[in-house]
Structure formats: C-alpha cells, structure tokens
PDB file of C-alpha atoms in Angstrom:
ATOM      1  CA  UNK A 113     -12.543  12.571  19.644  1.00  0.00           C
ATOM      2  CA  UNK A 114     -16.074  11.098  20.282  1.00  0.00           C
ATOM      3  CA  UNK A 115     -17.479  10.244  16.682  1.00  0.00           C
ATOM      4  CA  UNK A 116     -20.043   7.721  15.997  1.00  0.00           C
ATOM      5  CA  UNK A 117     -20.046   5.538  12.670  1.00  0.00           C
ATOM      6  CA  UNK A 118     -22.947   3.852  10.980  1.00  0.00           C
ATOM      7  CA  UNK A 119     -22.708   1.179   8.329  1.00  0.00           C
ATOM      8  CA  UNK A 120     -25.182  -0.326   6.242  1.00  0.00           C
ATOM      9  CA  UNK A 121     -24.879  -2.619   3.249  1.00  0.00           C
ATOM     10  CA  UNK A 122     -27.111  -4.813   1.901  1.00  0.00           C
ATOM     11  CA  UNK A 123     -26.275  -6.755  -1.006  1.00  0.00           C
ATOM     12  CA  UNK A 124     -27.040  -9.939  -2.998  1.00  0.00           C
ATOM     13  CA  UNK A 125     -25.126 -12.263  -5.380  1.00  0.00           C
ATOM     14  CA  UNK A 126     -25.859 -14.139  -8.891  1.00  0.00           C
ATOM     15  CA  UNK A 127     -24.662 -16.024 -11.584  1.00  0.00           C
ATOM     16  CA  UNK A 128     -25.512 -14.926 -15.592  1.00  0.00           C
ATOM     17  CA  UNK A 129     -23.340 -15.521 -18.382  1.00  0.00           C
ATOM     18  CA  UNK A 130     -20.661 -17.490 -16.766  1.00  0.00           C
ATOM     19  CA  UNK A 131     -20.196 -14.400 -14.457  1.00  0.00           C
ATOM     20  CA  UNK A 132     -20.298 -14.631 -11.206  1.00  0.00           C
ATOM     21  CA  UNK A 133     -21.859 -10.731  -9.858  1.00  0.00           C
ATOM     22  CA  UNK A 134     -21.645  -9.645  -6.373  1.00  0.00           C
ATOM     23  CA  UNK A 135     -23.297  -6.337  -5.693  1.00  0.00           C
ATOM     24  CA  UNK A 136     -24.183  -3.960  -3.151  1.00  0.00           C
ATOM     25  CA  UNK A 137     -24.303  -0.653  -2.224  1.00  0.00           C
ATOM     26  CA  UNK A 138     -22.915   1.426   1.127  1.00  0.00           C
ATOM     27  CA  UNK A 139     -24.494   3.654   3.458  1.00  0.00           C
ATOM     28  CA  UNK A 140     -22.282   5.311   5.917  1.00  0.00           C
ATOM     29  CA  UNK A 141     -22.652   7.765   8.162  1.00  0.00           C
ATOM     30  CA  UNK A 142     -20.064  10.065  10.479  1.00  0.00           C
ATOM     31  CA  UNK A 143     -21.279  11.954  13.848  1.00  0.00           C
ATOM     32  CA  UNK A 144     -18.488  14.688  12.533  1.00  0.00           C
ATOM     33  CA  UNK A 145     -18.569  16.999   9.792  1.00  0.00           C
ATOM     34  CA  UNK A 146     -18.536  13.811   7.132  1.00  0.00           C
ATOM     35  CA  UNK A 147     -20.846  14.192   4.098  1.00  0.00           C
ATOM     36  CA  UNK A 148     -23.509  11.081   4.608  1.00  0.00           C
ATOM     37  CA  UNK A 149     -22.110   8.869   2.197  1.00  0.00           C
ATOM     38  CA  UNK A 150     -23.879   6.401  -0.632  1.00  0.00           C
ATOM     39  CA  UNK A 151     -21.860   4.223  -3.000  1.00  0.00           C
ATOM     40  CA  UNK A 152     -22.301   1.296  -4.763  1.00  0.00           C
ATOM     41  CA  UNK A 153     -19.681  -1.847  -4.310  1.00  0.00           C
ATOM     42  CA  UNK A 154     -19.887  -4.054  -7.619  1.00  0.00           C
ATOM     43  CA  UNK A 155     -17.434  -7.086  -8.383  1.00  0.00           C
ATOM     44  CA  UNK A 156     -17.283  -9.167 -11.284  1.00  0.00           C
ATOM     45  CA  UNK A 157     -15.572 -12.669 -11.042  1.00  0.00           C
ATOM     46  CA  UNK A 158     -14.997 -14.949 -14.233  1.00  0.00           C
ATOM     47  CA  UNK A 159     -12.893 -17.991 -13.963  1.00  0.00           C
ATOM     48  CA  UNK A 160     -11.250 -18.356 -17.460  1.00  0.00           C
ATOM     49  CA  UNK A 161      -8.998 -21.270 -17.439  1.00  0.00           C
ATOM     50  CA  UNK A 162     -10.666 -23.508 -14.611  1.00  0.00           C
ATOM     51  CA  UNK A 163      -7.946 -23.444 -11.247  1.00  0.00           C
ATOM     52  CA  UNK A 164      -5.386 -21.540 -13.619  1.00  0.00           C
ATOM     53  CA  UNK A 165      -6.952 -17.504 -14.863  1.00  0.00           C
ATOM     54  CA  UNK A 166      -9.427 -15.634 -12.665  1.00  0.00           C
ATOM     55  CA  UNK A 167      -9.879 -12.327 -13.790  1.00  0.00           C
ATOM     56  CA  UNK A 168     -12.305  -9.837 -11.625  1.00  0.00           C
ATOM     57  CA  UNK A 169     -12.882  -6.099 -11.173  1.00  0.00           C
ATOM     58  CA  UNK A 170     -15.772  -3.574 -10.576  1.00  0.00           C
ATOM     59  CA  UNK A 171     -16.243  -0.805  -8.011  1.00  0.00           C
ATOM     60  CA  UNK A 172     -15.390  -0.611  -4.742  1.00  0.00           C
ATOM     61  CA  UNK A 173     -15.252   1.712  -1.698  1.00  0.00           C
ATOM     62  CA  UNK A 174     -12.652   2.117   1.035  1.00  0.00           C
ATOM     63  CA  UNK A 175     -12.070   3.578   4.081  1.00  0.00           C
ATOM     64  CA  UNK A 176      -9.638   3.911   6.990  1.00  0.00           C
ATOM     65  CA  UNK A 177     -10.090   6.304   9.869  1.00  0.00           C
ATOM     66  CA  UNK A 178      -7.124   8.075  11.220  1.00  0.00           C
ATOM     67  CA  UNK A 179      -6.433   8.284  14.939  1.00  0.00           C
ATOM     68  CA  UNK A 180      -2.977   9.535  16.964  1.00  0.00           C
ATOM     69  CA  UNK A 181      -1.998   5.437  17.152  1.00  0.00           C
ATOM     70  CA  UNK A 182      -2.350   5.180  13.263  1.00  0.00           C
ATOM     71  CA  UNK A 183      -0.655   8.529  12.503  1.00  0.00           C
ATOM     72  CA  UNK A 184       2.181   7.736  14.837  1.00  0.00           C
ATOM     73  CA  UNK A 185       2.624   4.549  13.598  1.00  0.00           C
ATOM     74  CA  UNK A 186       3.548   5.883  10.045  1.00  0.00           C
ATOM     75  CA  UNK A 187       5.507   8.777  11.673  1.00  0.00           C
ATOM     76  CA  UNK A 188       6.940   8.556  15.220  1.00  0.00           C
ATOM     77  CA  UNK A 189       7.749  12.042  15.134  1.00  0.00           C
ATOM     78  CA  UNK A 190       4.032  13.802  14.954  1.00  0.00           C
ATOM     79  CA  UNK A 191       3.412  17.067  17.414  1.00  0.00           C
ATOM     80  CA  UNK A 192       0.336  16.095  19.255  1.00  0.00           C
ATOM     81  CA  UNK A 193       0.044  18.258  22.173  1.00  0.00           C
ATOM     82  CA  UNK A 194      -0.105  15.247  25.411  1.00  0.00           C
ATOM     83  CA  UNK A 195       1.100  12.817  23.291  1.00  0.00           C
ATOM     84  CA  UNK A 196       4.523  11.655  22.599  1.00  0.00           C
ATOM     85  CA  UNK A 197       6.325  15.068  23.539  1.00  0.00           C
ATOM     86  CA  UNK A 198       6.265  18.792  25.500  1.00  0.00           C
ATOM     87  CA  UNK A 199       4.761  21.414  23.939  1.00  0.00           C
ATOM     88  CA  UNK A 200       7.165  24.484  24.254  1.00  0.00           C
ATOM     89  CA  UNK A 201       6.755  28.035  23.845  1.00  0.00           C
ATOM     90  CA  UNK A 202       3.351  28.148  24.740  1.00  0.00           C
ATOM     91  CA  UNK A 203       1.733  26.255  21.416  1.00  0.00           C
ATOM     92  CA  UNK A 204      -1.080  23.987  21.585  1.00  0.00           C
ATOM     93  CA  UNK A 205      -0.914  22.115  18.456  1.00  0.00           C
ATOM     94  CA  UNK A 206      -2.872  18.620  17.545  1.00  0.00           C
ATOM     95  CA  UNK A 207      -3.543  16.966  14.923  1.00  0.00           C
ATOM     96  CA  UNK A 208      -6.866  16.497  12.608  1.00  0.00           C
ATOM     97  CA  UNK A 209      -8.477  13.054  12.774  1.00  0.00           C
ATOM     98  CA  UNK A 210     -10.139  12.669   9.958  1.00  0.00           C
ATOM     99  CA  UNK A 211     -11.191   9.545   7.590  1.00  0.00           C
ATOM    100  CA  UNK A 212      -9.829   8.699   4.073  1.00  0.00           C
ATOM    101  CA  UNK A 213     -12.331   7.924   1.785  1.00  0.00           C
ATOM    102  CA  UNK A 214     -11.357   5.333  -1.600  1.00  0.00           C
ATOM    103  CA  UNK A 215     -13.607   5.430  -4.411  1.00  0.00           C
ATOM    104  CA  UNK A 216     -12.295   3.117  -7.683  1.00  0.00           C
ATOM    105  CA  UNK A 217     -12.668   1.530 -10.861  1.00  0.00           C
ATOM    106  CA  UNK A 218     -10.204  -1.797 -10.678  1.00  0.00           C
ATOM    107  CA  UNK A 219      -9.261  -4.834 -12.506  1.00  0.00           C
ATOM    108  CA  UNK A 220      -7.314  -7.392 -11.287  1.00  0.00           C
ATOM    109  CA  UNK A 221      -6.274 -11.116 -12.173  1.00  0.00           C
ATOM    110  CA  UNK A 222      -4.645 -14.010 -10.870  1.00  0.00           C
ATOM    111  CA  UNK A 223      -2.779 -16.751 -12.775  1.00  0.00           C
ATOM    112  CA  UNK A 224      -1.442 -19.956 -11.639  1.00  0.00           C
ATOM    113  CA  UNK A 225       1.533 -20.413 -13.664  1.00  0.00           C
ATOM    114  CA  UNK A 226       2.874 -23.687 -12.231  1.00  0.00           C
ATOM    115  CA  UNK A 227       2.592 -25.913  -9.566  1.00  0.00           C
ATOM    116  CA  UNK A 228       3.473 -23.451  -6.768  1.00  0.00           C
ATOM    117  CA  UNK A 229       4.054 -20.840  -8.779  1.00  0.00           C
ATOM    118  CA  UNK A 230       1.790 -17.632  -8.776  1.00  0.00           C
ATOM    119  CA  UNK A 231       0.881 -14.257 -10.043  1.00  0.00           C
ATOM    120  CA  UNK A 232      -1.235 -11.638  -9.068  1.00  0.00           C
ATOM    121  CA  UNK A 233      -2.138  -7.911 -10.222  1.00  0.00           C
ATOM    122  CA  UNK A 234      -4.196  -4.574  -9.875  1.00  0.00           C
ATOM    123  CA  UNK A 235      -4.763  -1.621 -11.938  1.00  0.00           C
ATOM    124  CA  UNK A 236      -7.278   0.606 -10.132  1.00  0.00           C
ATOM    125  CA  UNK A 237      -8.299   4.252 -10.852  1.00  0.00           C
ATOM    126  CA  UNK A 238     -10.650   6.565  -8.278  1.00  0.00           C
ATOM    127  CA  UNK A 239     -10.657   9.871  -6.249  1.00  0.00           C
ATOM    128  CA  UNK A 240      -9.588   9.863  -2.570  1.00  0.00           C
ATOM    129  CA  UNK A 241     -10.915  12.385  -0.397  1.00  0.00           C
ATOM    130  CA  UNK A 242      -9.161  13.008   2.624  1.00  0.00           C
ATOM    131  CA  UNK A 243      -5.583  11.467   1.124  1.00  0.00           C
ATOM    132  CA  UNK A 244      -3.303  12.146   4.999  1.00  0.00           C
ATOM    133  CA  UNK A 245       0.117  13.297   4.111  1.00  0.00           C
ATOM    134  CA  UNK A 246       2.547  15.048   6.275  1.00  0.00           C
ATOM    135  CA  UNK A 247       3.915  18.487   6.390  1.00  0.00           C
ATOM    136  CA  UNK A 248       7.159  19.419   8.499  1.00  0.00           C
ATOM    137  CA  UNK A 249       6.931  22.070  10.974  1.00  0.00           C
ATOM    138  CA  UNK A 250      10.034  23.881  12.627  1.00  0.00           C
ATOM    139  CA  UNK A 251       9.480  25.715  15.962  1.00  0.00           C
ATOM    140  CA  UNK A 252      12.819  26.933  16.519  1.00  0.00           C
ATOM    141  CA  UNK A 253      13.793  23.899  19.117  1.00  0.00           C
ATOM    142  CA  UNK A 254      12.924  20.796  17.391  1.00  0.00           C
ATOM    143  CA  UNK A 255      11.114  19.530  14.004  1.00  0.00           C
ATOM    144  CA  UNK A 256       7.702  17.829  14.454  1.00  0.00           C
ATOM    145  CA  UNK A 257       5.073  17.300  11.548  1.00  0.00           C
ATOM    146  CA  UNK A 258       1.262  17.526  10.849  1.00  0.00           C
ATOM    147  CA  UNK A 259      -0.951  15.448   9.214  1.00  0.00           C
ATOM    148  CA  UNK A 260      -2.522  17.548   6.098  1.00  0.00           C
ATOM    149  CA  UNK A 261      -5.662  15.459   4.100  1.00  0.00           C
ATOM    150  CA  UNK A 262      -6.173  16.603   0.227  1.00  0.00           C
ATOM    151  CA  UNK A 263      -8.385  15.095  -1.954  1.00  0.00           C
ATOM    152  CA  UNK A 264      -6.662  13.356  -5.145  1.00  0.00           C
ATOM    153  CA  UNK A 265      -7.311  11.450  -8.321  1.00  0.00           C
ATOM    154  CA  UNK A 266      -5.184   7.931  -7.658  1.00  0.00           C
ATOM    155  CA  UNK A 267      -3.582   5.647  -9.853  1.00  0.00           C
ATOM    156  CA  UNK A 268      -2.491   2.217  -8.460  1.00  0.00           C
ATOM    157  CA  UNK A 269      -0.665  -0.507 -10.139  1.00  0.00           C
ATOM    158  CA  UNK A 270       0.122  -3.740  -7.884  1.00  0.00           C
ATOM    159  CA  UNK A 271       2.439  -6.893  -8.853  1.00  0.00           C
ATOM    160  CA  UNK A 272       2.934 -10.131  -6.297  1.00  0.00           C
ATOM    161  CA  UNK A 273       4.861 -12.904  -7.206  1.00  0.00           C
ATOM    162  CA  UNK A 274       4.871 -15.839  -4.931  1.00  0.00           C
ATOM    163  CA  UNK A 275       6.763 -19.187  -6.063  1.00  0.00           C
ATOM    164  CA  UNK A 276       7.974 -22.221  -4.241  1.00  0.00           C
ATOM    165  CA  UNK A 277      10.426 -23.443  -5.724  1.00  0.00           C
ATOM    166  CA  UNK A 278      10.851 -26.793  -3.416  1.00  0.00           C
ATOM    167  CA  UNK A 279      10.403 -27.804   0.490  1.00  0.00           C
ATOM    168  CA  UNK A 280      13.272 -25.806   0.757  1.00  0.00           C
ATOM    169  CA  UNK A 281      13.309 -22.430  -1.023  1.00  0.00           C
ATOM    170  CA  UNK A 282      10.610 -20.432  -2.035  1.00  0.00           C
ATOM    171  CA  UNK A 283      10.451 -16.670  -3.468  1.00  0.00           C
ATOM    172  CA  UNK A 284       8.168 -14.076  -2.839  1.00  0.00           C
ATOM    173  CA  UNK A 285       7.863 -10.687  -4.469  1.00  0.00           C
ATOM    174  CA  UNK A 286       5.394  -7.296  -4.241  1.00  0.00           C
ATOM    175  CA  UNK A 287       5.449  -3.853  -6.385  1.00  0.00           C
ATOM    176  CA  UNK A 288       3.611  -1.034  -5.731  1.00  0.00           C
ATOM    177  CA  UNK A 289       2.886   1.952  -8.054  1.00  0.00           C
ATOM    178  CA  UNK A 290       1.019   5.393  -7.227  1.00  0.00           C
ATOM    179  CA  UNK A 291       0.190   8.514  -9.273  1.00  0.00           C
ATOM    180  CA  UNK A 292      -1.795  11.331  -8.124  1.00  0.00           C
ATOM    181  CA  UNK A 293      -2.653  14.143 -10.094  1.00  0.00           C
ATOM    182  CA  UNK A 294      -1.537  16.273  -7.063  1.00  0.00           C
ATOM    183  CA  UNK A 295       1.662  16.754  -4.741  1.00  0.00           C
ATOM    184  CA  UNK A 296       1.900  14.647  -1.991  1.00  0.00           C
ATOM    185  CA  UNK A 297       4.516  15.085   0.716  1.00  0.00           C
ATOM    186  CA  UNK A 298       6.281  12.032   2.074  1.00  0.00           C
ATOM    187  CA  UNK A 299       4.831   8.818   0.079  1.00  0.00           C
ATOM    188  CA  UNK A 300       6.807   7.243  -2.238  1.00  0.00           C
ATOM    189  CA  UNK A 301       6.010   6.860  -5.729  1.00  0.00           C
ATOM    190  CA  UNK A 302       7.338   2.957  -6.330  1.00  0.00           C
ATOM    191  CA  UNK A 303       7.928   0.407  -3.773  1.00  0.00           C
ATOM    192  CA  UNK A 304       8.718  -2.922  -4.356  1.00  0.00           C
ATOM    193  CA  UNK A 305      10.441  -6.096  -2.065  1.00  0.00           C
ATOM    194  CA  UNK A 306      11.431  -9.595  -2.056  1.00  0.00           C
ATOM    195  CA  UNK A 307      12.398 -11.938   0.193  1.00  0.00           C
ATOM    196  CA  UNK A 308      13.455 -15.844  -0.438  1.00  0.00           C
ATOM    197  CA  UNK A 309      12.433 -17.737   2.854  1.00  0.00           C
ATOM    198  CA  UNK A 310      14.960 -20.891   3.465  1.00  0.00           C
ATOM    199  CA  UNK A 311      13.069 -23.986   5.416  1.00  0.00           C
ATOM    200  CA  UNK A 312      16.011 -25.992   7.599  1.00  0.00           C
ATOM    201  CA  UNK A 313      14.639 -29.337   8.495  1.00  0.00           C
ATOM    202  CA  UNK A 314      11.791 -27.603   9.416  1.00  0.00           C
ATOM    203  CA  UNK A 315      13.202 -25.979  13.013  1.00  0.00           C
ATOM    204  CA  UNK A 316      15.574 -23.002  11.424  1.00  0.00           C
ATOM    205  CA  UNK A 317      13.861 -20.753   8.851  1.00  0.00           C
ATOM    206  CA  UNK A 318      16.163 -17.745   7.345  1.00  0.00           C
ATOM    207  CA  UNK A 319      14.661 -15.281   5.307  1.00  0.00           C
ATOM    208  CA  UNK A 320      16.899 -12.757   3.002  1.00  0.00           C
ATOM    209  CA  UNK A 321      15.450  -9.902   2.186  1.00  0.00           C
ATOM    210  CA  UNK A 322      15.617  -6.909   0.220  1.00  0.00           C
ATOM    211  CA  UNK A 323      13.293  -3.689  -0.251  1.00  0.00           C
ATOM    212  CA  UNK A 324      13.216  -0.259  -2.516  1.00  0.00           C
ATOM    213  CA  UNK A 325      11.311   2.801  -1.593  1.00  0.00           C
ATOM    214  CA  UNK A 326      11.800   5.491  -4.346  1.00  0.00           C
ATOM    215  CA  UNK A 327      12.023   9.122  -4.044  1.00  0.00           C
ATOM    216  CA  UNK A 328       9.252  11.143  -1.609  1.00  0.00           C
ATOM    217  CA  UNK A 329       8.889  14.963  -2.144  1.00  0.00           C
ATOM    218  CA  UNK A 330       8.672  16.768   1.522  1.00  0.00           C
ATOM    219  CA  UNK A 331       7.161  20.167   2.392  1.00  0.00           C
ATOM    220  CA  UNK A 332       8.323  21.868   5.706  1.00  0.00           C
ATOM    221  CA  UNK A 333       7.102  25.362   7.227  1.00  0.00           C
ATOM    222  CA  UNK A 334       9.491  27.679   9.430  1.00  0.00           C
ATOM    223  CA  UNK A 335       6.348  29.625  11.173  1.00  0.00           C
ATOM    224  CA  UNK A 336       5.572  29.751  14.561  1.00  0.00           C
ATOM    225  CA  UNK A 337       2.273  29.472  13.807  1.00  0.00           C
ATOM    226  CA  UNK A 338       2.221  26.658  11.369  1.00  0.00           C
ATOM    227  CA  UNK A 339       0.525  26.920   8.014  1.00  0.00           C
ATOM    228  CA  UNK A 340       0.100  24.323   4.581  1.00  0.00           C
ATOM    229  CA  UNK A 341       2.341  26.046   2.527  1.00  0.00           C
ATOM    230  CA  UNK A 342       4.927  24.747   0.643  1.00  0.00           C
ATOM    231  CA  UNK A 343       7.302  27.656   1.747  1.00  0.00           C
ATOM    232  CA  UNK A 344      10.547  24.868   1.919  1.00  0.00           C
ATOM    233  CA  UNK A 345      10.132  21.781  -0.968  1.00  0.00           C
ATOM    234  CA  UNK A 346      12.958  19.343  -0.779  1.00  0.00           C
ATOM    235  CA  UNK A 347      12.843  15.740  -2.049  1.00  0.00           C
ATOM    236  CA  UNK A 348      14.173  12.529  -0.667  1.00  0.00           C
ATOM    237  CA  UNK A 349      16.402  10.413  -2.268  1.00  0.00           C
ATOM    238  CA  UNK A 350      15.427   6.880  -2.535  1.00  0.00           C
ATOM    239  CA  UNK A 351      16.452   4.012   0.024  1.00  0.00           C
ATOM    240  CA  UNK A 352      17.723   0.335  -0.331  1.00  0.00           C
ATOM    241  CA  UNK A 353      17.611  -2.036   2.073  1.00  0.00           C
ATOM    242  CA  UNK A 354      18.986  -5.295   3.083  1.00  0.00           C
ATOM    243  CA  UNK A 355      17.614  -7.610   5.905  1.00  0.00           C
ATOM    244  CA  UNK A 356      18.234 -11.121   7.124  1.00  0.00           C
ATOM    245  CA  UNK A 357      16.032 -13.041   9.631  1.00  0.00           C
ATOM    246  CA  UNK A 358      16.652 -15.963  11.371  1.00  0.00           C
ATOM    247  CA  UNK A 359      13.947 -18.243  13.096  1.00  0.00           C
ATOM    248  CA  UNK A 360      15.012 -20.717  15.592  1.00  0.00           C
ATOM    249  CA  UNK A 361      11.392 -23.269  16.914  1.00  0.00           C
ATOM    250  CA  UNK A 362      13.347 -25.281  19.156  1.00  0.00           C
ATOM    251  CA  UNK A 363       9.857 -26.937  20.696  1.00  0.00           C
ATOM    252  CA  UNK A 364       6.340 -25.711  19.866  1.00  0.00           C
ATOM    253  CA  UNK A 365       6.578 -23.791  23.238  1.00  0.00           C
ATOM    254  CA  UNK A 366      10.141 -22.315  22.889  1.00  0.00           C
ATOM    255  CA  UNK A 367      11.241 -20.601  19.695  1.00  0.00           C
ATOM    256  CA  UNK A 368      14.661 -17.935  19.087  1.00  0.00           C
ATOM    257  CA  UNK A 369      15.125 -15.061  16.737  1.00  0.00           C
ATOM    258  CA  UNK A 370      17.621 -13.048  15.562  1.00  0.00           C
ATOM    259  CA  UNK A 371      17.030  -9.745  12.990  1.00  0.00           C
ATOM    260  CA  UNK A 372      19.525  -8.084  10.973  1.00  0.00           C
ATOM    261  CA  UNK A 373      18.322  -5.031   9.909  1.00  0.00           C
ATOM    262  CA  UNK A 374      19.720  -2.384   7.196  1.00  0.00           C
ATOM    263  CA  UNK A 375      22.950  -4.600   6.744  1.00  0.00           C
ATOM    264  CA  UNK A 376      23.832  -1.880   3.680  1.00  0.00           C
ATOM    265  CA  UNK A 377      23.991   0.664   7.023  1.00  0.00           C
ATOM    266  CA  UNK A 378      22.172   3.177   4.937  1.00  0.00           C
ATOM    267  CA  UNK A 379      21.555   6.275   6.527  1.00  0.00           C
ATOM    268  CA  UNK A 380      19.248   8.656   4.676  1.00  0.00           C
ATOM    269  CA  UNK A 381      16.535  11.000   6.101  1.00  0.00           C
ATOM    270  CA  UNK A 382      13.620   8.992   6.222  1.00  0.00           C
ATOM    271  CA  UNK A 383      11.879  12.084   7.469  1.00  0.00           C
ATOM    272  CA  UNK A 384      13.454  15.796   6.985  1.00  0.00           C
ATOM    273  CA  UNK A 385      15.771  16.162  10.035  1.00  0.00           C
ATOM    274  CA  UNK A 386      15.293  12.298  11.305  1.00  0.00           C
ATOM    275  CA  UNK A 387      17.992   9.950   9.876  1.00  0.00           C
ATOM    276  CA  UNK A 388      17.346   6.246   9.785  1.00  0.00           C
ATOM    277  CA  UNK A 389      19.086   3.883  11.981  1.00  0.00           C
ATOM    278  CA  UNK A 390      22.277   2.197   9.921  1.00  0.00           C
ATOM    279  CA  UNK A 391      22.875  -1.276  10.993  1.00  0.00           C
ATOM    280  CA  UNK A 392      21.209  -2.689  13.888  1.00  0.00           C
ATOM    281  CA  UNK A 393      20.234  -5.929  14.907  1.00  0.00           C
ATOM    282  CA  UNK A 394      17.570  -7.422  17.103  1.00  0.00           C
ATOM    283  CA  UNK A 395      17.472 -10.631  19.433  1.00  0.00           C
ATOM    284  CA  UNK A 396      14.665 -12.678  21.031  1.00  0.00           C
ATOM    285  CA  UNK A 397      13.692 -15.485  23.162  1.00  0.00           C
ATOM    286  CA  UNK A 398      10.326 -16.864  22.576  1.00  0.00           C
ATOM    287  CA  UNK A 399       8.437 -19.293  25.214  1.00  0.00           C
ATOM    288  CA  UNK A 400       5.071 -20.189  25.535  1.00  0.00           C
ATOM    289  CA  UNK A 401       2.775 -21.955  28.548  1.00  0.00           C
TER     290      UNK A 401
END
C-alpha cells in the first residue's frame, strides 16, 4: 500500500506542586480511510522517596501500523496472495493493513527495593481501535489465516522484577495481564517469564530460562470464500517452556553460542493445525572485522 502519515505534537513541560507535568497533544493524520485523529498525551511524574518511589501516570496514545513483515512475524503462516505461498484454486486473498490505535488511562510506579534490586508496574485502562487478531481459514488443501481488527475496551496489568543478586547471578522477571471486553482469537490472556543470567569470569554467560503463555481461544472458517464468523471455536491449551543459552566472547571480535530451545519438548498447536517444534537446538560462530 501507498499511505502517507502526518504527525504533529507540540507540547511543553512544568513543575507545580512537587509534580513534575509533561503535556501535549497529537495530531495525526492517514492518506487511507483513517479518521484524522486529535488526542491529548498527559504524564504526571512525582518522585516520593528521593532515588527509591517514583510513581507516574496520565494519558497516553499509541500506535503501531501493520504491514505483511509485522503480521508474518507474529504468524508465519498468513495467506497473502505473492507472499510466502501459492494461491490455489483460483483465490486471490490478502490481507488488510491497517493501524492499531491505543487510547489509555495508566498508572505506573517504580521502587528500588535494594541495592540492585528493582520493581516495576502498570495498570492501564483504554479502547483500542483496530485490535489485529487472527482468524483460521481452511481451503480444502492447506490452513492459512487472516488478520481480522475489532475495536476493544483493554485492561493491562504489567509486573518486572529485575535483581542482581552478585557479579555472578542476577534474576530477571516480567508478567503480563490482558482483558478485553470482547473475544479475541489467538492472544493469550497471561504471560509471564524469567530467566537467571550466570556471568563466568566474564567470557561464558549462561542464561536459564523459563516462560508461560496461558490459554488463547481460536476461531477458524471452512468456506471457500472466507468470512469472520466464528463457525469453528476451539481453545488452546496453555504452553511451558524451558530454554538454556550459552554465550561464549572468546575476543571482542570472536564470540560462540549455543541455544537450547523447548528442552520440556512440548509440542502443542501454537496455531490450529501448526504444532510447535519439540526440542531443538541452535549453534553459532560469531566474528567480527
């Protein structure tokens, strides 16, 4: 697609009551069939215990613009006519590039609980117009999907928990909670991770890790002409995984890797009809002039 963008935002900053207030607003417009756009961005910052509590929150606005690299990205198996496979039976079928649109309340905080030792969170609350999801589509041959936009009321709750606990061995952790007040096909409710990176006399670095994404409702049409209906619901089941990195810098110009992936060999549907990949591993050479 050819589509021009236009931003604008002006906006000032001050200081009253201990607060520190950044505002502006946002202009933006869209060459496509995008309503012109005007919304204000608003942040409050206030420092409550001096290098240990900042608290801050206001309005903001997001966006992100989908294109065939950022859809694929999320799911390798879209049906883009030209793109990543043959179009059979005669259909010409692409996909609609659209933008997502974020509009939210938040509050969020971060506390310094020790030396090396910190917390952050989120709770924000907004509409999102344009939300991309995907719906399956069977042809009769093979199972491709299309992106499908809705517009939603979101709730998001983030958690990160980052801690080093000497030169050696430090912990770092990050939750992720979502509620919409609608369906939506193929994003998880919860996802959380950790990892504990291991420092080796500075050279070898090995990083455990381990990651949970929870259950994702799926909607999948059996027309030849496909259509947003959810004709077929299924749901999911949730997925565990366990990784383990290793990170060889032999010289600043020559460096070694080797990935573990999925060492659980899990093998759920991570999309309906495409199972993951169970145990794999990946290894690397690294050199630099």
């Amino acid at each position: 697609k050819s589509v021009q963008s236009f931003h604008f935002s002006p906006s000032t900053s001050l200081t009253k009551y201990g607060i520190d207030f950044d505002l502006g607003i946002e202009f933006h417009y869209l060459s496509d069939d995008t309503p012109f756009e005007i919304f204000p961005q608003i942040r409050a910052t206030k420092e409550l215990v001096k290098d240990v509590l900042l608290v801050f929150g206001g309005l903001r606005h997001s966006e992100q613009r989908h294109t065939l690299k950022s859809l694929s990205d999320e799911n390798p198996y879209i049906h883009s006519y030209g793109t990543n496979q043959t179009i059979l039976g005669g259909n010409v079928v692409t996909q609609d590039l659209k933008t997502t649109d974020t509009d939210e309340l938040y509050v969020a905080m971060r506390n310094v609980l020790g030396k090396g030792e910190v917390f952050e969170g989120s709770v924000a609350y907004g509409t999102v117009q344009n939300l991309a999801h995907f719906v399956g589509v069977a042809n009769g041959t093979y199972n491709r999907f299309l992106v499908d936009y809705i517009d939603v009321k979101q709730l998001h709750v983030n958690a990160s928990y980052d801690r080093k606990i000497n030169n050696i061995i430090s912990v770092k952790a990050n939750a992720d909670y979502y509620n919409w007040d609608k369906e939506v096909y193929y994003k998880p409710n919860f996802t959380c991770d950790i990892s504990t990176p291991v420092n080796l006399r500075d050279k070898i670095k090995v990083i455990p890790s381990l990651s949970y994404i929870g259950k994702r409702k799926t909607n999948s049409s059996f027309d030849s002409e496909p259509v947003f209906l959810p004709m077929i619901v299924e749901e999911l089941p949730s997925q565990f995984h366990m990784n383990l990195g290793v990170y060889y810098n032999y010289t600043q110009n020559i460096s070694a890797y080797l990935q573990l992936n999925n060492l659980s060999n899990s093998k759920q549907d991570m999309w309906i009809g495409y199972r993951e990949v169970g145990f794999n591993g990946l290894f690397g050479l690294n050199y630099s002039f």
